PDB file of C-alpha atoms and ligand atoms in Angstrom:
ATOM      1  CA  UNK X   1      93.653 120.121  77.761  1.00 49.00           C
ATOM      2  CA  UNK X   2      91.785 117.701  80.164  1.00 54.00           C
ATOM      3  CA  UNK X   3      93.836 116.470  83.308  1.00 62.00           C
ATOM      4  CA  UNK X   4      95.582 112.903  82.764  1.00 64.00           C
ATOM      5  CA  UNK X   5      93.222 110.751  85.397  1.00 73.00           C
ATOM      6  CA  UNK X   6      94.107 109.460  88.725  1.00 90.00           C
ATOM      7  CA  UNK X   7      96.225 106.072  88.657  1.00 97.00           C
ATOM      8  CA  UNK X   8      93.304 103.487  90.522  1.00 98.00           C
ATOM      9  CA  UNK X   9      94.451 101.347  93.554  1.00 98.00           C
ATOM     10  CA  UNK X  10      92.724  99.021  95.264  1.00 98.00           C
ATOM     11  CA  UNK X  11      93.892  97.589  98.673  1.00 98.00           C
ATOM     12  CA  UNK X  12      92.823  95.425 101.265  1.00 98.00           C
ATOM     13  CA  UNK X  13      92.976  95.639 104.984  1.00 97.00           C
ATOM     14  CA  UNK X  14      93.687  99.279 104.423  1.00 96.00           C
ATOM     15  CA  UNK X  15      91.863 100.657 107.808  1.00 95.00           C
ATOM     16  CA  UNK X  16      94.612  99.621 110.242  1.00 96.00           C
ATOM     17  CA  UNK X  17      98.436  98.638 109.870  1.00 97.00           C
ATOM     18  CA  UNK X  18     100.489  98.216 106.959  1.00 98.00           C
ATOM     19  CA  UNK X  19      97.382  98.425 104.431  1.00 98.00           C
ATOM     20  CA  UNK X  20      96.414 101.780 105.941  1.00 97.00           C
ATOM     21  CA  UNK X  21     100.377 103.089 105.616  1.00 98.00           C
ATOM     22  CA  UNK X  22      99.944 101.702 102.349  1.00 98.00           C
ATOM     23  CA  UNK X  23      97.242 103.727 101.176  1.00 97.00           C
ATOM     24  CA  UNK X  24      98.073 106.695 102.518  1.00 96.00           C
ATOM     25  CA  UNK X  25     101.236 106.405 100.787  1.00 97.00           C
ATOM     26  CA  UNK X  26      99.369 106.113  97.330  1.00 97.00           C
ATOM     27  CA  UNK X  27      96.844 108.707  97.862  1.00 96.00           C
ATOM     28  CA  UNK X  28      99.938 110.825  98.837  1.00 95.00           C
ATOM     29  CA  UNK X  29     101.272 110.471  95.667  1.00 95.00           C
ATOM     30  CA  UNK X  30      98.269 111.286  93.801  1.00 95.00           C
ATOM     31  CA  UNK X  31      96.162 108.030  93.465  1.00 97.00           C
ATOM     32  CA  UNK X  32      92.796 106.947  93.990  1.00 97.00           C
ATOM     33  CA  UNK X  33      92.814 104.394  96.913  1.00 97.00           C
ATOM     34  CA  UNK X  34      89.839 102.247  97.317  1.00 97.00           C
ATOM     35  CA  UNK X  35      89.867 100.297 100.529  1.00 97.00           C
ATOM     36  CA  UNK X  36      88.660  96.898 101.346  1.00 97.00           C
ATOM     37  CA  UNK X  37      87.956  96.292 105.133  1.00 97.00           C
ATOM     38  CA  UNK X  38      85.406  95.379 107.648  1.00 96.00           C
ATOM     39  CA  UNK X  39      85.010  97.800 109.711  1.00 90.00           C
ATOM     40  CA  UNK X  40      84.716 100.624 107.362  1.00 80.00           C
ATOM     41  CA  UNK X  41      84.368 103.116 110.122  1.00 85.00           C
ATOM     42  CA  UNK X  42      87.429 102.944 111.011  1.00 85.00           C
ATOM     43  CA  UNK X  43      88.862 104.433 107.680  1.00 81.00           C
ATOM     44  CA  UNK X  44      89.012 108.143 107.148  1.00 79.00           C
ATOM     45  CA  UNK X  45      87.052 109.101 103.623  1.00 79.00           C
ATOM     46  CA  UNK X  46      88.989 111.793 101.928  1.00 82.00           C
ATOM     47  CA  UNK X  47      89.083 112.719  97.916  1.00 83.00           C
ATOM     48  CA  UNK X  48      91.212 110.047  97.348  1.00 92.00           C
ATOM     49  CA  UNK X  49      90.080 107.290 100.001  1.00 93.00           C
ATOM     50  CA  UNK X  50      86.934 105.407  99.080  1.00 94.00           C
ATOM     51  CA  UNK X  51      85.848 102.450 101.214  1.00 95.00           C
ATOM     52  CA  UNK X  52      83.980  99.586 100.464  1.00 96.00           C
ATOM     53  CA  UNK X  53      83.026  97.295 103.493  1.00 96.00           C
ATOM     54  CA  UNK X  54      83.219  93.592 103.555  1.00 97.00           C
ATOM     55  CA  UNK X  55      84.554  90.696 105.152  1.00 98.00           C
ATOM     56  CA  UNK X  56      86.899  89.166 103.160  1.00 98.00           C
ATOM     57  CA  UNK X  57      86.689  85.585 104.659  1.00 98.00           C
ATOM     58  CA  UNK X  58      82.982  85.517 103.990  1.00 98.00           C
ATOM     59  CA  UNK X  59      83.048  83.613 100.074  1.00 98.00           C
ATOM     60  CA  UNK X  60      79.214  85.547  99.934  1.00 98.00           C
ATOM     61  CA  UNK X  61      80.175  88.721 100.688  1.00 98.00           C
ATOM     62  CA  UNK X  62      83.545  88.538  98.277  1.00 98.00           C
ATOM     63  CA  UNK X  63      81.490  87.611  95.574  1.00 98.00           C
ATOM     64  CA  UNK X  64      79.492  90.667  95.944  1.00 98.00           C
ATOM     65  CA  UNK X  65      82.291  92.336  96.268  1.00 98.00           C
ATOM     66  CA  UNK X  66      83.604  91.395  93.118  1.00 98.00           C
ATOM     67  CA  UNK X  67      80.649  91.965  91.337  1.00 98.00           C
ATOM     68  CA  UNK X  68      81.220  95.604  92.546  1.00 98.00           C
ATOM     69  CA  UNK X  69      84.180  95.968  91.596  1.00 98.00           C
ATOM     70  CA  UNK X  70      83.693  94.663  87.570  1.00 97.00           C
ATOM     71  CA  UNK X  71      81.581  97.442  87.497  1.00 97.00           C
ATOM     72  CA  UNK X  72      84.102  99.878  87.983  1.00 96.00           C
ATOM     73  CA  UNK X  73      87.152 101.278  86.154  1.00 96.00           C
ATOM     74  CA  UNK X  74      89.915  99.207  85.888  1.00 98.00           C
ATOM     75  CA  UNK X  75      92.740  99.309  88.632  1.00 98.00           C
ATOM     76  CA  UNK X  76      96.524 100.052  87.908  1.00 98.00           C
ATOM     77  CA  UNK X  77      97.070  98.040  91.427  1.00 98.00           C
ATOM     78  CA  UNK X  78      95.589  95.882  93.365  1.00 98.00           C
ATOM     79  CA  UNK X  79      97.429  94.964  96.766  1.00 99.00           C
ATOM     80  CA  UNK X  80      96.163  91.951  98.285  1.00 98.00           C
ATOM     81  CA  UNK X  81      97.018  92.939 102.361  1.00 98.00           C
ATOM     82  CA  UNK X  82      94.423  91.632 104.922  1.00 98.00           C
ATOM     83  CA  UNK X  83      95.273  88.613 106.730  1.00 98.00           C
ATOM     84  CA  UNK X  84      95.011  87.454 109.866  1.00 96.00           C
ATOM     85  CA  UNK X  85      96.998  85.040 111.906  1.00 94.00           C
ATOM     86  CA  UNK X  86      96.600  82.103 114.860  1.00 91.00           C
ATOM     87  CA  UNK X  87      99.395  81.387 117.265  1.00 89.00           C
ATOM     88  CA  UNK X  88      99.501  79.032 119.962  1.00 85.00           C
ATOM     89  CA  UNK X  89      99.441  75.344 119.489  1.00 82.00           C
ATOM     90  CA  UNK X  90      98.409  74.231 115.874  1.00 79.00           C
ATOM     91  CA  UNK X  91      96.219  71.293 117.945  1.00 83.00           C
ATOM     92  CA  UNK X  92      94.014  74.011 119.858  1.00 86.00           C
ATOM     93  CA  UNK X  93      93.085  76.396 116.934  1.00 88.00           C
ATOM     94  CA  UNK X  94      89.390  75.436 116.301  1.00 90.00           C
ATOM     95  CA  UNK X  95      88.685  74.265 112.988  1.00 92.00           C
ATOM     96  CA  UNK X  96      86.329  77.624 112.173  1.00 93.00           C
ATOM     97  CA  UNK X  97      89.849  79.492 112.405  1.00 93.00           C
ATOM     98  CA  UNK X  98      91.375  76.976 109.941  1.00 94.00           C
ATOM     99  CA  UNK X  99      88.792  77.475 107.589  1.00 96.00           C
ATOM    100  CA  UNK X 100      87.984  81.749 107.976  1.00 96.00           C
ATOM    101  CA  UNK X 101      92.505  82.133 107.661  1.00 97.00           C
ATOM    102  CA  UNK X 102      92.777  79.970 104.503  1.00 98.00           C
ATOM    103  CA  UNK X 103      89.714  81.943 103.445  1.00 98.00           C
ATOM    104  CA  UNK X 104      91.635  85.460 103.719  1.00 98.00           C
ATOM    105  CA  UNK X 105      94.875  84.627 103.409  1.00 98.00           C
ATOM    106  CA  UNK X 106      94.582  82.318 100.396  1.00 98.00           C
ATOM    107  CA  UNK X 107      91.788  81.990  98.883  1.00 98.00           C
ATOM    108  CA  UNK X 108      90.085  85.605  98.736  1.00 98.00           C
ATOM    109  CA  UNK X 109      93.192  86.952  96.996  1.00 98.00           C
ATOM    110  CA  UNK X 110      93.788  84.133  94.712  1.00 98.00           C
ATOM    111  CA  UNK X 111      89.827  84.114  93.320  1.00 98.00           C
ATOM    112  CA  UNK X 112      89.669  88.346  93.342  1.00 98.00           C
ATOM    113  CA  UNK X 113      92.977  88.223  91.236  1.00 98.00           C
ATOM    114  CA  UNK X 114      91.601  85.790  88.284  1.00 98.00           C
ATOM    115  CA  UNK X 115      88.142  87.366  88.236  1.00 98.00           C
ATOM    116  CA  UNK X 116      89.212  90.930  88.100  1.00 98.00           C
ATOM    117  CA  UNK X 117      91.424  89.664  85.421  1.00 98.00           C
ATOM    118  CA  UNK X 118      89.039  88.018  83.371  1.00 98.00           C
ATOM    119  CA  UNK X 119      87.100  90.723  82.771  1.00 98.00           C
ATOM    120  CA  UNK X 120      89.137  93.117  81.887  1.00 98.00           C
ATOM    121  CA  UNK X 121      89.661  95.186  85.063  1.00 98.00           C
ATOM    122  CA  UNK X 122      93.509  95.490  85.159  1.00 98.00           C
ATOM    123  CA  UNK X 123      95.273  97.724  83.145  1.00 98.00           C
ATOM    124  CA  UNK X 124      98.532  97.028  81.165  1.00 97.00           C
ATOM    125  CA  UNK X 125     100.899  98.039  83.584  1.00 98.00           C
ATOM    126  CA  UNK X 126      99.049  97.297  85.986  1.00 98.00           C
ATOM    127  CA  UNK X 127     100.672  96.046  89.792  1.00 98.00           C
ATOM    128  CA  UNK X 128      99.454  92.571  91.577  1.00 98.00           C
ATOM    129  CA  UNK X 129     100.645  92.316  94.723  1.00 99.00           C
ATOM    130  CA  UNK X 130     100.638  89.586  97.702  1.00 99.00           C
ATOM    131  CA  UNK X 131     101.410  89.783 101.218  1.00 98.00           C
ATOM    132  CA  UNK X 132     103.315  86.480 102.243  1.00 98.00           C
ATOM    133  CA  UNK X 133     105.762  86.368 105.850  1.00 98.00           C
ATOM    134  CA  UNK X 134     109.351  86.245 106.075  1.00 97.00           C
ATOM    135  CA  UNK X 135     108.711  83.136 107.598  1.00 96.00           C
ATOM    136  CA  UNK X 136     108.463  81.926 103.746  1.00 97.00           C
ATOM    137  CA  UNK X 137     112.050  81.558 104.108  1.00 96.00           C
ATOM    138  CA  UNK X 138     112.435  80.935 108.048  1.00 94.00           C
ATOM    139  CA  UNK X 139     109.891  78.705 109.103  1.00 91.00           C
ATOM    140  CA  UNK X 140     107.227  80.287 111.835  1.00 91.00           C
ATOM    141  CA  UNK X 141     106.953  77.897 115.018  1.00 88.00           C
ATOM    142  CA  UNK X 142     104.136  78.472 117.045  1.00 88.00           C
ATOM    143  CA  UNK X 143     102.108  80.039 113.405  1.00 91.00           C
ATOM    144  CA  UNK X 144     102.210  76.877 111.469  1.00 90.00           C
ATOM    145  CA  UNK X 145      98.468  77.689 110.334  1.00 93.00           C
ATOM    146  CA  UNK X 146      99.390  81.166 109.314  1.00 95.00           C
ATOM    147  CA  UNK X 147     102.973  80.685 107.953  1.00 96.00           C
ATOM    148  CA  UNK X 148     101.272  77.380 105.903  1.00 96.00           C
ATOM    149  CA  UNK X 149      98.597  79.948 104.386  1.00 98.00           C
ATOM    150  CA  UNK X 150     101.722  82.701 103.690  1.00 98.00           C
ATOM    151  CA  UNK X 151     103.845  79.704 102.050  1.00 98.00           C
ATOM    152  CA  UNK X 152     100.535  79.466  99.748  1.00 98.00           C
ATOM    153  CA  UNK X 153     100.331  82.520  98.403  1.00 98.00           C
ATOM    154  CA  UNK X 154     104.177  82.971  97.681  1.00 98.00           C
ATOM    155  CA  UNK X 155     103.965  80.112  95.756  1.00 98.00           C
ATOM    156  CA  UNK X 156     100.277  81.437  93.894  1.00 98.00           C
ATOM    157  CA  UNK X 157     102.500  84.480  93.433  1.00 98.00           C
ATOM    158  CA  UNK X 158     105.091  83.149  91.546  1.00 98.00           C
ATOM    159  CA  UNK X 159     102.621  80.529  89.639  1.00 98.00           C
ATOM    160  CA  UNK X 160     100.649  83.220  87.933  1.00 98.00           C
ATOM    161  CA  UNK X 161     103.900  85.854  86.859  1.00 98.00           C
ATOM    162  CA  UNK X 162     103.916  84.402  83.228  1.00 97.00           C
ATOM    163  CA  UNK X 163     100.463  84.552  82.567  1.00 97.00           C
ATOM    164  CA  UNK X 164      99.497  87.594  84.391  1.00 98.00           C
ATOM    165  CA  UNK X 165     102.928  89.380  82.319  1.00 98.00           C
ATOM    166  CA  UNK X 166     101.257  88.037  79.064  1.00 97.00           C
ATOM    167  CA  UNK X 167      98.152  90.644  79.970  1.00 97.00           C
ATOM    168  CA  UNK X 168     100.963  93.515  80.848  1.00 98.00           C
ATOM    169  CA  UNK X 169     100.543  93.128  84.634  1.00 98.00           C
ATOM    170  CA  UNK X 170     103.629  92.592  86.836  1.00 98.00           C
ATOM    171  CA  UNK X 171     103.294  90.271  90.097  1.00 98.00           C
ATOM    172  CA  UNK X 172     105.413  91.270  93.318  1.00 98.00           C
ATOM    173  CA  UNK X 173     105.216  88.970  96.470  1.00 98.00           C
ATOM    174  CA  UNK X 174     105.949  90.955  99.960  1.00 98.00           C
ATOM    175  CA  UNK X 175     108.075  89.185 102.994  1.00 98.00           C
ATOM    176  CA  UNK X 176     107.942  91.560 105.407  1.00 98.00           C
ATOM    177  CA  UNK X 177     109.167  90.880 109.196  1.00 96.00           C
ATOM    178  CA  UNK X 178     108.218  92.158 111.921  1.00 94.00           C
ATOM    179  CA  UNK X 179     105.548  95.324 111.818  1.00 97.00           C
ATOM    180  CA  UNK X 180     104.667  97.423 114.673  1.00 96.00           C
ATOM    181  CA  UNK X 181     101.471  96.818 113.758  1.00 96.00           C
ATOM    182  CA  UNK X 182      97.978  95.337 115.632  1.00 92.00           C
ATOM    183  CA  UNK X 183      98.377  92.370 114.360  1.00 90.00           C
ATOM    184  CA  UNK X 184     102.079  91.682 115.299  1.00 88.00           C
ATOM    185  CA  UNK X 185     101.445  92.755 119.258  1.00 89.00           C
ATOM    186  CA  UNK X 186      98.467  90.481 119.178  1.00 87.00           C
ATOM    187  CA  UNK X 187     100.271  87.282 118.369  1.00 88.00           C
ATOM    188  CA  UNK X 188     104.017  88.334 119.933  1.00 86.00           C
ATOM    189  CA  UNK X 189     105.241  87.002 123.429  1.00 82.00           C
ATOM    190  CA  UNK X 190     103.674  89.453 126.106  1.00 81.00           C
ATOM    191  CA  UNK X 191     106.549  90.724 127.155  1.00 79.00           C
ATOM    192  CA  UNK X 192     108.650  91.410 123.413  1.00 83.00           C
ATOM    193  CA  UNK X 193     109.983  94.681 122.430  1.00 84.00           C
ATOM    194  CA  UNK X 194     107.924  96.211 120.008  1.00 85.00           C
ATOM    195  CA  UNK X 195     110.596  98.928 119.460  1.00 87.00           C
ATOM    196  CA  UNK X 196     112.675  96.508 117.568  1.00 89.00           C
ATOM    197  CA  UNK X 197     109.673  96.151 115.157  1.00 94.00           C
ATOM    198  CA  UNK X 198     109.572  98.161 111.875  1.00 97.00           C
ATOM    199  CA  UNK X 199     107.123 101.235 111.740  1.00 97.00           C
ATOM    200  CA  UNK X 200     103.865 100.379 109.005  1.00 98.00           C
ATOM    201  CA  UNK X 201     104.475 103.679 106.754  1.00 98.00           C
ATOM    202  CA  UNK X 202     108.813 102.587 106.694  1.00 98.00           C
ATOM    203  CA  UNK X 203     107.716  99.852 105.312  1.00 98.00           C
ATOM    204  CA  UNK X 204     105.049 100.800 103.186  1.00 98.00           C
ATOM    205  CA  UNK X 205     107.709 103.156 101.622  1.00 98.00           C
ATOM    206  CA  UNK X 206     110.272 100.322 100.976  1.00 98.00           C
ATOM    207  CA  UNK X 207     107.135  98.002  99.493  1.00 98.00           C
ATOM    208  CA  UNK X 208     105.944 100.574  96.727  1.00 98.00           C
ATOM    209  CA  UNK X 209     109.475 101.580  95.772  1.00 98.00           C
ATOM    210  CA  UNK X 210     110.006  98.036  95.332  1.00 98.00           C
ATOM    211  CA  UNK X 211     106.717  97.408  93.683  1.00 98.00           C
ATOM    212  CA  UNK X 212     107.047 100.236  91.101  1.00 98.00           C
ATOM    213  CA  UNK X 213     110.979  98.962  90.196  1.00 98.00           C
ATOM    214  CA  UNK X 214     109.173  96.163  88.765  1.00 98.00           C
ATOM    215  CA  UNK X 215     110.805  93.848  91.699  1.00 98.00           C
ATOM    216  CA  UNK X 216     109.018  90.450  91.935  1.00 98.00           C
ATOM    217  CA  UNK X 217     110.261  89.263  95.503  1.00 98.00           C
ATOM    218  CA  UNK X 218     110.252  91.913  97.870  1.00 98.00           C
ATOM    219  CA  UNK X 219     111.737  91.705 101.495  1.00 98.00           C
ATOM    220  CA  UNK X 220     111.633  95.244 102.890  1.00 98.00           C
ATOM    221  CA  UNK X 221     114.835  96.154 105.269  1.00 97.00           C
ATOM    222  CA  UNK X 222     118.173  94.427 105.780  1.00 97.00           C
ATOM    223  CA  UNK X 223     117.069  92.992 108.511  1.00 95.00           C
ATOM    224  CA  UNK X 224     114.381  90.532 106.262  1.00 97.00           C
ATOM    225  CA  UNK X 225     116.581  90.668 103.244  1.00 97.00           C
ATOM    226  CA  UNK X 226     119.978  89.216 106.255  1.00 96.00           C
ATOM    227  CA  UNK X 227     117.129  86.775 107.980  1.00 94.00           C
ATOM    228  CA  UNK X 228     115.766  85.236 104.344  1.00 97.00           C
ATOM    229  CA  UNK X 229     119.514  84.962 103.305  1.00 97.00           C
ATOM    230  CA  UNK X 230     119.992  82.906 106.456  1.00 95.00           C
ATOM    231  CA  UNK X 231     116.922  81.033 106.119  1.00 95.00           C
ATOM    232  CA  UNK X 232     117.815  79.813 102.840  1.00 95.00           C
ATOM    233  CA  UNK X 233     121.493  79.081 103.075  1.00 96.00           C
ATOM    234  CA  UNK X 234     120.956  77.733 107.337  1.00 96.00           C
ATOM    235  CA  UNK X 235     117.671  76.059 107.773  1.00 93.00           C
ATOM    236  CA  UNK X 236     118.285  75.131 110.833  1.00 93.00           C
ATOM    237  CA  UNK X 237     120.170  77.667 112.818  1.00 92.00           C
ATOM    238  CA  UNK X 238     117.250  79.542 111.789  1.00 93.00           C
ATOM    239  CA  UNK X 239     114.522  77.421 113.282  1.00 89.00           C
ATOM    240  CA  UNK X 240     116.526  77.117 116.277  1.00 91.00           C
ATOM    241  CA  UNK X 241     116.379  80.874 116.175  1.00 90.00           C
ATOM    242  CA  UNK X 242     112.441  81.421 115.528  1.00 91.00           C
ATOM    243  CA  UNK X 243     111.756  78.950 118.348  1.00 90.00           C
ATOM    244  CA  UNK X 244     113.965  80.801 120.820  1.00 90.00           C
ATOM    245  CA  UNK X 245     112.725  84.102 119.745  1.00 86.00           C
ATOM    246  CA  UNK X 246     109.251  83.612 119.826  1.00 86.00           C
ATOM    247  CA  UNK X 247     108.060  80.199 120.046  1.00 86.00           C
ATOM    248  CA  UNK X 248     109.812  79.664 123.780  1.00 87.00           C
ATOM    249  CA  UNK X 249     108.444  82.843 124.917  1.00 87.00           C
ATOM    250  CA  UNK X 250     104.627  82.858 123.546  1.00 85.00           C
ATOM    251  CA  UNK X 251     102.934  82.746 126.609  1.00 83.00           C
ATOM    252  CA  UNK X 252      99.069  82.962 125.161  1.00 80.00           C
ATOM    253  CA  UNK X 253      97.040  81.261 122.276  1.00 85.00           C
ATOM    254  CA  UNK X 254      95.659  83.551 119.703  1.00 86.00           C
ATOM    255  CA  UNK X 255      93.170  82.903 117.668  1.00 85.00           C
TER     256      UNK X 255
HETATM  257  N1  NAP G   1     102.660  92.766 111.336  1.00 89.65           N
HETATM  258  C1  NAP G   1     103.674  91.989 111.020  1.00 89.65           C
HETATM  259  O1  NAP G   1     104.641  91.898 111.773  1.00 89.65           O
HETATM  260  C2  NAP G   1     103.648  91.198 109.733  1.00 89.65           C
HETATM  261  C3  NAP G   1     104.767  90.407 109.408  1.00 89.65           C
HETATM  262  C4  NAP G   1     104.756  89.695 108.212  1.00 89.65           C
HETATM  263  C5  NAP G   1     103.671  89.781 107.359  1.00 89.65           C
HETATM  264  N2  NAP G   1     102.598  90.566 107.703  1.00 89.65           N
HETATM  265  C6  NAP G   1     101.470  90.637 106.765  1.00 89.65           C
HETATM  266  O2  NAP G   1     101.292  91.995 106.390  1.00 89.65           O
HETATM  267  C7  NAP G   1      99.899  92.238 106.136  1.00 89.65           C
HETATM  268  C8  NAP G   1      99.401  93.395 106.972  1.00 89.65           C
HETATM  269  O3  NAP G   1      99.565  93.058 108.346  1.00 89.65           O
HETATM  270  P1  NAP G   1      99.250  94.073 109.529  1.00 89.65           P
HETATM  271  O4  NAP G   1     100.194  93.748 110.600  1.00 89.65           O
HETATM  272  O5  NAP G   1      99.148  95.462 109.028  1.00 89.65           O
HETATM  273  O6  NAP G   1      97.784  93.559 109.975  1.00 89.65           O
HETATM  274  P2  NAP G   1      96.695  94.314 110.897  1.00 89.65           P
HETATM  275  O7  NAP G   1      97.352  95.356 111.721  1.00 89.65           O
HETATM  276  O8  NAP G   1      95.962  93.225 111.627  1.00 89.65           O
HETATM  277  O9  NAP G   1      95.725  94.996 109.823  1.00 89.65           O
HETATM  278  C9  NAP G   1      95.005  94.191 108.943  1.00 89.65           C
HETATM  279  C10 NAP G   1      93.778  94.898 108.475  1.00 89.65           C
HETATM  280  O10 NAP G   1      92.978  93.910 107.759  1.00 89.65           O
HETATM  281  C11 NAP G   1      91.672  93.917 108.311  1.00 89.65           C
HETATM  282  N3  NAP G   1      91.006  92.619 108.219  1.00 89.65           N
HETATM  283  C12 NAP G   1      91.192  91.541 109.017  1.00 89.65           C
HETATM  284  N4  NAP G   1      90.340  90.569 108.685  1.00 89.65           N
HETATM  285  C13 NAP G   1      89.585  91.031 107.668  1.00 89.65           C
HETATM  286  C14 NAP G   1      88.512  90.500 106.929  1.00 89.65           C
HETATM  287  N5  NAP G   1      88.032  89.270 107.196  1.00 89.65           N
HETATM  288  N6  NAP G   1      87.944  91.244 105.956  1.00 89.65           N
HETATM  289  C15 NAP G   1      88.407  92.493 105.693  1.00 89.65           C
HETATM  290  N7  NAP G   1      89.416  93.072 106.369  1.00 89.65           N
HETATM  291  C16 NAP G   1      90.005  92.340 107.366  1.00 89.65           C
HETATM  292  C17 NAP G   1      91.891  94.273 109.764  1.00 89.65           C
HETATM  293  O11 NAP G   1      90.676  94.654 110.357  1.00 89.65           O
HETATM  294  P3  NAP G   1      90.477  94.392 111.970  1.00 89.65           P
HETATM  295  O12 NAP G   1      91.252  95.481 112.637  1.00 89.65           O
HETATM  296  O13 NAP G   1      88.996  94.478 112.147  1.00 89.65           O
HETATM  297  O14 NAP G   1      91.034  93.021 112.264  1.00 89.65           O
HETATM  298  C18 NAP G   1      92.906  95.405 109.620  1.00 89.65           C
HETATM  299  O15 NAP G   1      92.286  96.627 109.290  1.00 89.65           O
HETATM  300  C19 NAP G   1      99.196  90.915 106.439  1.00 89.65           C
HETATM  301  O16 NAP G   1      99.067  90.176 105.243  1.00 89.65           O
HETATM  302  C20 NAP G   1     100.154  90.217 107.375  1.00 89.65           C
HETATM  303  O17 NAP G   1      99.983  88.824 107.407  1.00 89.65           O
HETATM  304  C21 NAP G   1     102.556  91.259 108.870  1.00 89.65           C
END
């Protein structure tokens, strides 16, 4: 009797940070990761890692990319994880940032969703997931370029559920808060405790149980799940919050 074959993932942003904890996780439990990044040197290639480099804010290169990917076996997940942010004052960022975020953040996911779709390349029971922010639900001063682009997907996210369920593949939207991750000490006040945020591979844990129960909104810890409760039922003590958290004390623009 031949072995059943590997479950296929595919995730982006997997060298560094959450993606990496992320696939890890999944090659753990027996699948075949393929991971998207640019600097594909920076990820390890065992049996069950595969890496494919390109930049993901370059439309050519995603193209390409896609092209690639048709050509392949279909996936059974597809976690749509790279991103990159801009803090600082919205009326600094130059407009080559505004253009390369949306890019990755937005549009990259959006257009590698419908195309793998169309042809075929997700499997019923398939998994389509998309990073967003906790500041979905608490606003994100001193981000408003980043949280804007995180607000976008959410709301791709929960635009495509019906039609994506009618092809048998379920579509979960991540909040996550803070990460101790790269990308979370680059754009954090110098002096914040990076103690208080959550390790990559806790949450990666928390994300794929989630993912796997079929859960559609995801906010992994109580600490996201108590801040998005508060975001939604007080706007504004939450605002008043971000600001004195983080927006007070950012002491560098990031782009
Ligand atoms: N960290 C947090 O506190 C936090 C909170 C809420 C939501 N999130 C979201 O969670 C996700 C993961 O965040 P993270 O903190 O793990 O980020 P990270 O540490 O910056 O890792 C992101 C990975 O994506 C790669 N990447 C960046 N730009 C790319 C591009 N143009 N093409 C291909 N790959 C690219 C990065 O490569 P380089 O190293 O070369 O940049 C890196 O390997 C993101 O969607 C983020 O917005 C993070």
């Amino acid at each position: 009797m031949s072995a059943r074959p590997s479950k296929r993932a595919l995730v982006t942003g997997g060298a560094m940070g959450l993606g990496k904890a992320l696939s890890a996780n999944l090659a753990a439990q027996g699948w075949q990761v393929t991971i998207i990044d640019r600097d594909a040197t920076k990820i390890v290639e065992k049996d069950q890692l595969h890496s494919i480099k390109c930049d993901l804010s370059d439309p050519v290169a995603v193209d390409r990319l896609i092209e690639e990917l048709i050509n392949q076996d279909p996936f059974d997940s597809v976690i749509h994880n790279a991103a990159v942010s801009a803090t600082g004052r919205f009326e600094t960022i130059p407009v080559q940032k505004y253009h390369q975020l949306m890019q990755l953040n937005v549009t990259t996911p959006m257009i590698i969703s419908s195309r793998l779709a169309a042809a075929g390349r997700l499997n019923r029971g398939a998994h389509l997931v998309f990073l967003s922010s906790l500041s979905h639900f608490t606003g994100y001063p001193g981000a408003a370029v980043y949280s804007a682009s995180k607000d976008a997907i959410a709301v791709y996210a929960k635009s495509i559920r019906k039609p994506f369920a009618k092809i048998g593949v379920t579509v979960s939207c991540v909040f996550p808060g803070p990460m101790k991750t790269q990308q979370a000490e680059r754009h954090s006040p110098t002096n914040a405790d990076a103690e208080k945020r959550m390790q990559p591979e806790t949450a990666a844990a928390l994300i794929l149980k989630s993912v796997f129960a079929n859960r559609k909104t995801i906010l992994p810890g109580a600490n996201a799940k108590a801040f998005a409760a508060l975001g939604k039922v007080m706007p504004i003590v939450t605002d008043f919050a971000m600001r004195k958290i983080i927006y007070e004390k950012l002491d560098k623009d990031v782009y």
